[in-house]
Amino acid sequence: KNKKDAENPATAGQGQTTTPGADDANKTGKTETQTATGEMRDLLLALKRVHFGFDSSILDEKSKAYLDDAADKLRKMTDVALYVDGHTDERGTTEYNMSLGERRASTVVEYLKNSGVDATRLNIVSFGEEKPMAQGSGDREYAENRRVEYRLMRGNVQFVLEDSELIGDDGKPIAE
């Protein structure tokens, strides 16, 4: 657990940094479920969770391919804006994990921005270790929690995402 001090990553020009629960619908705690059809469905299917290696905010080649597909669809659907949520596993201090979650979300936003998506439509949020996807302290659970996922900026609308490849502490893919 001895990690270096958390960096304060620069987010200028990479979208806005937002604290969890910043929109009005999130404050109500209610989640609305909507069925996506047509182009919106295609976009949402392209938005796969991006997973990261231990203590890393570097995108692997498969994640870049997923993001390329998502960027193609986002460029066509200019009315869609997203929260880009960064998450970590439970290891490390709360402050470090918040910073690491932000770096992960910033990496994804920067990649999408460089792929032609307007950065004003992408808002960075870091949850650090606060919203784990998997419970437990095994390599697989840690890998599932080291991720970036997306939320539509339309109230508190939830949608299901597919996962990219899980990456273990050793930086190698975890076998299914």
PDB file of C-alpha atoms in Angstrom:
ATOM      1  CA  LYS A   1       0.000   0.000   0.000  1.00  0.00           C
ATOM      2  CA  ASN A   2       2.993   2.319  -0.096  1.00  0.00           C
ATOM      3  CA  LYS A   3       2.122   4.446  -3.086  1.00  0.00           C
ATOM      4  CA  LYS A   4       3.696   7.650  -4.179  1.00  0.00           C
ATOM      5  CA  ASP A   5       1.782  10.831  -3.446  1.00  0.00           C
ATOM      6  CA  ALA A   6      -1.184  11.303  -5.743  1.00  0.00           C
ATOM      7  CA  GLU A   7      -0.566  13.527  -8.702  1.00  0.00           C
ATOM      8  CA  ASN A   8      -2.935  16.306  -9.573  1.00  0.00           C
ATOM      9  CA  PRO A   9      -3.503  15.571 -13.279  1.00  0.00           C
ATOM     10  CA  ALA A  10      -4.180  18.517 -15.512  1.00  0.00           C
ATOM     11  CA  THR A  11      -7.584  18.334 -17.113  1.00  0.00           C
ATOM     12  CA  ALA A  12      -7.560  21.611 -19.010  1.00  0.00           C
ATOM     13  CA  GLY A  13      -8.984  21.081 -22.468  1.00  0.00           C
ATOM     14  CA  GLN A  14     -10.072  17.533 -21.633  1.00  0.00           C
ATOM     15  CA  GLY A  15     -13.669  18.155 -20.652  1.00  0.00           C
ATOM     16  CA  GLN A  16     -14.914  19.302 -17.298  1.00  0.00           C
ATOM     17  CA  THR A  17     -14.138  17.545 -14.059  1.00  0.00           C
ATOM     18  CA  THR A  18     -17.307  16.823 -12.111  1.00  0.00           C
ATOM     19  CA  THR A  19     -17.830  15.483  -8.644  1.00  0.00           C
ATOM     20  CA  PRO A  20     -20.109  12.466  -8.165  1.00  0.00           C
ATOM     21  CA  GLY A  21     -23.768  13.437  -8.012  1.00  0.00           C
ATOM     22  CA  ALA A  22     -23.274  16.806  -9.637  1.00  0.00           C
ATOM     23  CA  ASP A  23     -26.381  16.745 -11.802  1.00  0.00           C
ATOM     24  CA  ASP A  24     -29.854  17.337 -10.382  1.00  0.00           C
ATOM     25  CA  ALA A  25     -31.197  13.897 -11.262  1.00  0.00           C
ATOM     26  CA  ASN A  26     -28.335  12.191  -9.428  1.00  0.00           C
ATOM     27  CA  LYS A  27     -29.216  14.123  -6.268  1.00  0.00           C
ATOM     28  CA  THR A  28     -32.634  12.498  -6.201  1.00  0.00           C
ATOM     29  CA  GLY A  29     -31.076   9.038  -6.104  1.00  0.00           C
ATOM     30  CA  LYS A  30     -33.622   7.778  -8.647  1.00  0.00           C
ATOM     31  CA  THR A  31     -32.457   5.881 -11.693  1.00  0.00           C
ATOM     32  CA  GLU A  32     -34.546   5.865 -14.822  1.00  0.00           C
ATOM     33  CA  THR A  33     -34.292   2.958 -17.230  1.00  0.00           C
ATOM     34  CA  GLN A  34     -34.810   3.648 -20.902  1.00  0.00           C
ATOM     35  CA  THR A  35     -34.679   1.351 -23.903  1.00  0.00           C
ATOM     36  CA  ALA A  36     -32.316   2.611 -26.569  1.00  0.00           C
ATOM     37  CA  THR A  37     -33.170   2.040 -30.226  1.00  0.00           C
ATOM     38  CA  GLY A  38     -31.604   2.901 -33.566  1.00  0.00           C
ATOM     39  CA  GLU A  39     -28.489   5.078 -33.550  1.00  0.00           C
ATOM     40  CA  MET A  40     -28.617   5.530 -29.766  1.00  0.00           C
ATOM     41  CA  ARG A  41     -28.579   1.744 -29.292  1.00  0.00           C
ATOM     42  CA  ASP A  42     -25.612   1.455 -31.674  1.00  0.00           C
ATOM     43  CA  LEU A  43     -23.751   4.153 -29.755  1.00  0.00           C
ATOM     44  CA  LEU A  44     -24.417   2.564 -26.389  1.00  0.00           C
ATOM     45  CA  LEU A  45     -23.253  -0.821 -27.667  1.00  0.00           C
ATOM     46  CA  ALA A  46     -20.002   0.822 -28.776  1.00  0.00           C
ATOM     47  CA  LEU A  47     -19.380   2.258 -25.294  1.00  0.00           C
ATOM     48  CA  LYS A  48     -17.594  -0.662 -23.691  1.00  0.00           C
ATOM     49  CA  ARG A  49     -16.040  -0.381 -20.277  1.00  0.00           C
ATOM     50  CA  VAL A  50     -12.330   0.239 -20.565  1.00  0.00           C
ATOM     51  CA  HIS A  51     -10.204  -1.682 -18.066  1.00  0.00           C
ATOM     52  CA  PHE A  52      -6.723  -0.764 -16.873  1.00  0.00           C
ATOM     53  CA  GLY A  53      -3.727  -2.515 -15.385  1.00  0.00           C
ATOM     54  CA  PHE A  54      -2.703  -2.088 -11.760  1.00  0.00           C
ATOM     55  CA  ASP A  55      -1.789   1.536 -10.927  1.00  0.00           C
ATOM     56  CA  SER A  56      -2.108   2.460 -14.612  1.00  0.00           C
ATOM     57  CA  SER A  57      -4.015   4.895 -16.764  1.00  0.00           C
ATOM     58  CA  ILE A  58      -2.549   3.617 -20.045  1.00  0.00           C
ATOM     59  CA  LEU A  59      -4.896   2.327 -22.750  1.00  0.00           C
ATOM     60  CA  ASP A  60      -4.111  -1.018 -24.347  1.00  0.00           C
ATOM     61  CA  GLU A  61      -4.612  -1.616 -28.074  1.00  0.00           C
ATOM     62  CA  LYS A  62      -7.967  -3.410 -27.669  1.00  0.00           C
ATOM     63  CA  SER A  63      -9.339  -0.535 -25.594  1.00  0.00           C
ATOM     64  CA  LYS A  64      -8.206   1.926 -28.269  1.00  0.00           C
ATOM     65  CA  ALA A  65     -10.104  -0.109 -30.877  1.00  0.00           C
ATOM     66  CA  TYR A  66     -13.259   0.048 -28.714  1.00  0.00           C
ATOM     67  CA  LEU A  67     -12.814   3.788 -28.279  1.00  0.00           C
ATOM     68  CA  ASP A  68     -12.281   4.276 -32.034  1.00  0.00           C
ATOM     69  CA  ASP A  69     -15.673   2.644 -32.652  1.00  0.00           C
ATOM     70  CA  ALA A  70     -17.313   4.771 -29.948  1.00  0.00           C
ATOM     71  CA  ALA A  71     -15.696   7.956 -31.326  1.00  0.00           C
ATOM     72  CA  ASP A  72     -17.067   7.225 -34.816  1.00  0.00           C
ATOM     73  CA  LYS A  73     -20.587   7.038 -33.420  1.00  0.00           C
ATOM     74  CA  LEU A  74     -20.166  10.015 -31.053  1.00  0.00           C
ATOM     75  CA  ARG A  75     -18.972  12.238 -33.913  1.00  0.00           C
ATOM     76  CA  LYS A  76     -22.231  11.458 -35.766  1.00  0.00           C
ATOM     77  CA  MET A  77     -24.491  11.945 -32.722  1.00  0.00           C
ATOM     78  CA  THR A  78     -23.567  15.483 -31.744  1.00  0.00           C
ATOM     79  CA  ASP A  79     -26.464  15.844 -29.288  1.00  0.00           C
ATOM     80  CA  VAL A  80     -25.104  13.125 -26.969  1.00  0.00           C
ATOM     81  CA  ALA A  81     -23.028  14.179 -23.949  1.00  0.00           C
ATOM     82  CA  LEU A  82     -21.463  11.761 -21.490  1.00  0.00           C
ATOM     83  CA  TYR A  83     -20.038  11.509 -18.023  1.00  0.00           C
ATOM     84  CA  VAL A  84     -16.797   9.553 -18.249  1.00  0.00           C
ATOM     85  CA  ASP A  85     -16.427   7.818 -14.861  1.00  0.00           C
ATOM     86  CA  GLY A  86     -13.034   6.641 -13.596  1.00  0.00           C
ATOM     87  CA  HIS A  87     -12.835   3.818 -11.029  1.00  0.00           C
ATOM     88  CA  THR A  88     -10.099   1.961  -9.153  1.00  0.00           C
ATOM     89  CA  ASP A  89      -9.747  -1.125  -7.012  1.00  0.00           C
ATOM     90  CA  GLU A  90      -9.602  -0.726  -3.227  1.00  0.00           C
ATOM     91  CA  ARG A  91      -5.827  -0.701  -2.875  1.00  0.00           C
ATOM     92  CA  GLY A  92      -4.220   2.648  -2.118  1.00  0.00           C
ATOM     93  CA  THR A  93      -5.397   5.658  -0.166  1.00  0.00           C
ATOM     94  CA  THR A  94      -8.709   7.339  -0.908  1.00  0.00           C
ATOM     95  CA  GLU A  95      -6.889  10.431  -2.194  1.00  0.00           C
ATOM     96  CA  TYR A  96      -4.603   8.400  -4.449  1.00  0.00           C
ATOM     97  CA  ASN A  97      -7.515   6.392  -5.854  1.00  0.00           C
ATOM     98  CA  MET A  98      -9.549   9.531  -6.589  1.00  0.00           C
ATOM     99  CA  SER A  99      -6.577  10.919  -8.494  1.00  0.00           C
ATOM    100  CA  LEU A 100      -6.009   7.639 -10.347  1.00  0.00           C
ATOM    101  CA  GLY A 101      -9.703   7.409 -11.290  1.00  0.00           C
ATOM    102  CA  GLU A 102      -9.494  10.941 -12.647  1.00  0.00           C
ATOM    103  CA  ARG A 103      -6.351  10.124 -14.658  1.00  0.00           C
ATOM    104  CA  ARG A 104      -8.102   7.093 -16.157  1.00  0.00           C
ATOM    105  CA  ALA A 105     -11.173   9.103 -17.149  1.00  0.00           C
ATOM    106  CA  SER A 106      -8.926  11.885 -18.493  1.00  0.00           C
ATOM    107  CA  THR A 107      -7.023   9.371 -20.625  1.00  0.00           C
ATOM    108  CA  VAL A 108     -10.276   8.175 -22.222  1.00  0.00           C
ATOM    109  CA  VAL A 109     -11.537  11.733 -22.747  1.00  0.00           C
ATOM    110  CA  GLU A 110      -8.220  12.766 -24.305  1.00  0.00           C
ATOM    111  CA  TYR A 111      -8.330   9.765 -26.653  1.00  0.00           C
ATOM    112  CA  LEU A 112     -11.906  10.538 -27.716  1.00  0.00           C
ATOM    113  CA  LYS A 113     -11.053  14.218 -28.116  1.00  0.00           C
ATOM    114  CA  ASN A 114      -8.073  13.346 -30.325  1.00  0.00           C
ATOM    115  CA  SER A 115     -10.470  11.161 -32.342  1.00  0.00           C
ATOM    116  CA  GLY A 116     -12.639  14.174 -33.152  1.00  0.00           C
ATOM    117  CA  VAL A 117     -15.204  14.165 -30.327  1.00  0.00           C
ATOM    118  CA  ASP A 118     -15.910  17.633 -28.926  1.00  0.00           C
ATOM    119  CA  ALA A 119     -14.452  17.721 -25.383  1.00  0.00           C
ATOM    120  CA  THR A 120     -17.338  19.891 -24.143  1.00  0.00           C
ATOM    121  CA  ARG A 121     -19.573  16.797 -24.485  1.00  0.00           C
ATOM    122  CA  LEU A 122     -17.360  14.708 -22.186  1.00  0.00           C
ATOM    123  CA  ASN A 123     -17.328  15.359 -18.439  1.00  0.00           C
ATOM    124  CA  ILE A 124     -14.785  13.654 -16.202  1.00  0.00           C
ATOM    125  CA  VAL A 125     -15.875  12.118 -12.897  1.00  0.00           C
ATOM    126  CA  SER A 126     -13.732  10.097 -10.515  1.00  0.00           C
ATOM    127  CA  PHE A 127     -15.304   7.688  -8.068  1.00  0.00           C
ATOM    128  CA  GLY A 128     -11.966   6.154  -7.046  1.00  0.00           C
ATOM    129  CA  GLU A 129     -12.720   2.965  -5.102  1.00  0.00           C
ATOM    130  CA  GLU A 130     -16.208   4.089  -4.007  1.00  0.00           C
ATOM    131  CA  LYS A 131     -18.297   2.149  -6.570  1.00  0.00           C
ATOM    132  CA  PRO A 132     -16.771  -1.302  -7.017  1.00  0.00           C
ATOM    133  CA  MET A 133     -18.211  -3.500  -9.723  1.00  0.00           C
ATOM    134  CA  ALA A 134     -16.984  -6.686  -8.052  1.00  0.00           C
ATOM    135  CA  GLN A 135     -16.624  -7.546  -4.368  1.00  0.00           C
ATOM    136  CA  GLY A 136     -13.548  -9.399  -3.170  1.00  0.00           C
ATOM    137  CA  SER A 137      -9.791  -9.096  -3.176  1.00  0.00           C
ATOM    138  CA  GLY A 138      -8.736 -11.485  -5.923  1.00  0.00           C
ATOM    139  CA  ASP A 139      -6.967 -10.574  -9.144  1.00  0.00           C
ATOM    140  CA  ARG A 140     -10.191 -10.885 -11.164  1.00  0.00           C
ATOM    141  CA  GLU A 141     -12.202  -8.656  -8.778  1.00  0.00           C
ATOM    142  CA  TYR A 142      -9.468  -6.031  -8.722  1.00  0.00           C
ATOM    143  CA  ALA A 143      -9.286  -6.127 -12.541  1.00  0.00           C
ATOM    144  CA  GLU A 144     -13.066  -5.666 -12.877  1.00  0.00           C
ATOM    145  CA  ASN A 145     -12.936  -2.599 -10.618  1.00  0.00           C
ATOM    146  CA  ARG A 146     -10.105  -0.848 -12.519  1.00  0.00           C
ATOM    147  CA  ARG A 147     -12.260   0.716 -15.208  1.00  0.00           C
ATOM    148  CA  VAL A 148     -13.813   3.661 -16.972  1.00  0.00           C
ATOM    149  CA  GLU A 149     -17.505   3.585 -17.814  1.00  0.00           C
ATOM    150  CA  TYR A 150     -20.008   6.078 -19.161  1.00  0.00           C
ATOM    151  CA  ARG A 151     -23.304   7.703 -18.211  1.00  0.00           C
ATOM    152  CA  LEU A 152     -25.543   9.741 -20.470  1.00  0.00           C
ATOM    153  CA  MET A 153     -25.896  13.349 -19.365  1.00  0.00           C
ATOM    154  CA  ARG A 154     -29.698  13.143 -19.438  1.00  0.00           C
ATOM    155  CA  GLY A 155     -30.808  12.927 -15.859  1.00  0.00           C
ATOM    156  CA  ASN A 156     -29.786   9.695 -14.193  1.00  0.00           C
ATOM    157  CA  VAL A 157     -30.221   7.224 -17.040  1.00  0.00           C
ATOM    158  CA  GLN A 158     -28.553   3.867 -16.579  1.00  0.00           C
ATOM    159  CA  PHE A 159     -27.539   1.530 -19.366  1.00  0.00           C
ATOM    160  CA  VAL A 160     -25.660  -1.752 -19.487  1.00  0.00           C
ATOM    161  CA  LEU A 161     -22.176  -1.886 -20.948  1.00  0.00           C
ATOM    162  CA  GLU A 162     -20.059  -4.684 -22.278  1.00  0.00           C
ATOM    163  CA  ASP A 163     -16.594  -5.119 -20.842  1.00  0.00           C
ATOM    164  CA  SER A 164     -13.309  -4.781 -22.613  1.00  0.00           C
ATOM    165  CA  GLU A 165     -10.633  -7.302 -21.706  1.00  0.00           C
ATOM    166  CA  LEU A 166      -9.730  -7.581 -18.000  1.00  0.00           C
ATOM    167  CA  ILE A 167      -6.076  -6.880 -17.207  1.00  0.00           C
ATOM    168  CA  GLY A 168      -4.367  -8.501 -14.208  1.00  0.00           C
ATOM    169  CA  ASP A 169      -1.875  -6.944 -11.798  1.00  0.00           C
ATOM    170  CA  ASP A 170       0.912  -8.296 -13.992  1.00  0.00           C
ATOM    171  CA  GLY A 171      -0.380  -6.270 -16.961  1.00  0.00           C
ATOM    172  CA  LYS A 172      -1.495  -9.356 -18.882  1.00  0.00           C
ATOM    173  CA  PRO A 173      -5.066 -10.250 -19.903  1.00  0.00           C
ATOM    174  CA  ILE A 174      -7.013 -12.444 -17.499  1.00  0.00           C
ATOM    175  CA  ALA A 175      -8.315 -15.570 -19.188  1.00  0.00           C
ATOM    176  CA  GLU A 176     -12.071 -16.001 -19.263  1.00  0.00           C
TER     177      GLU A 176
END
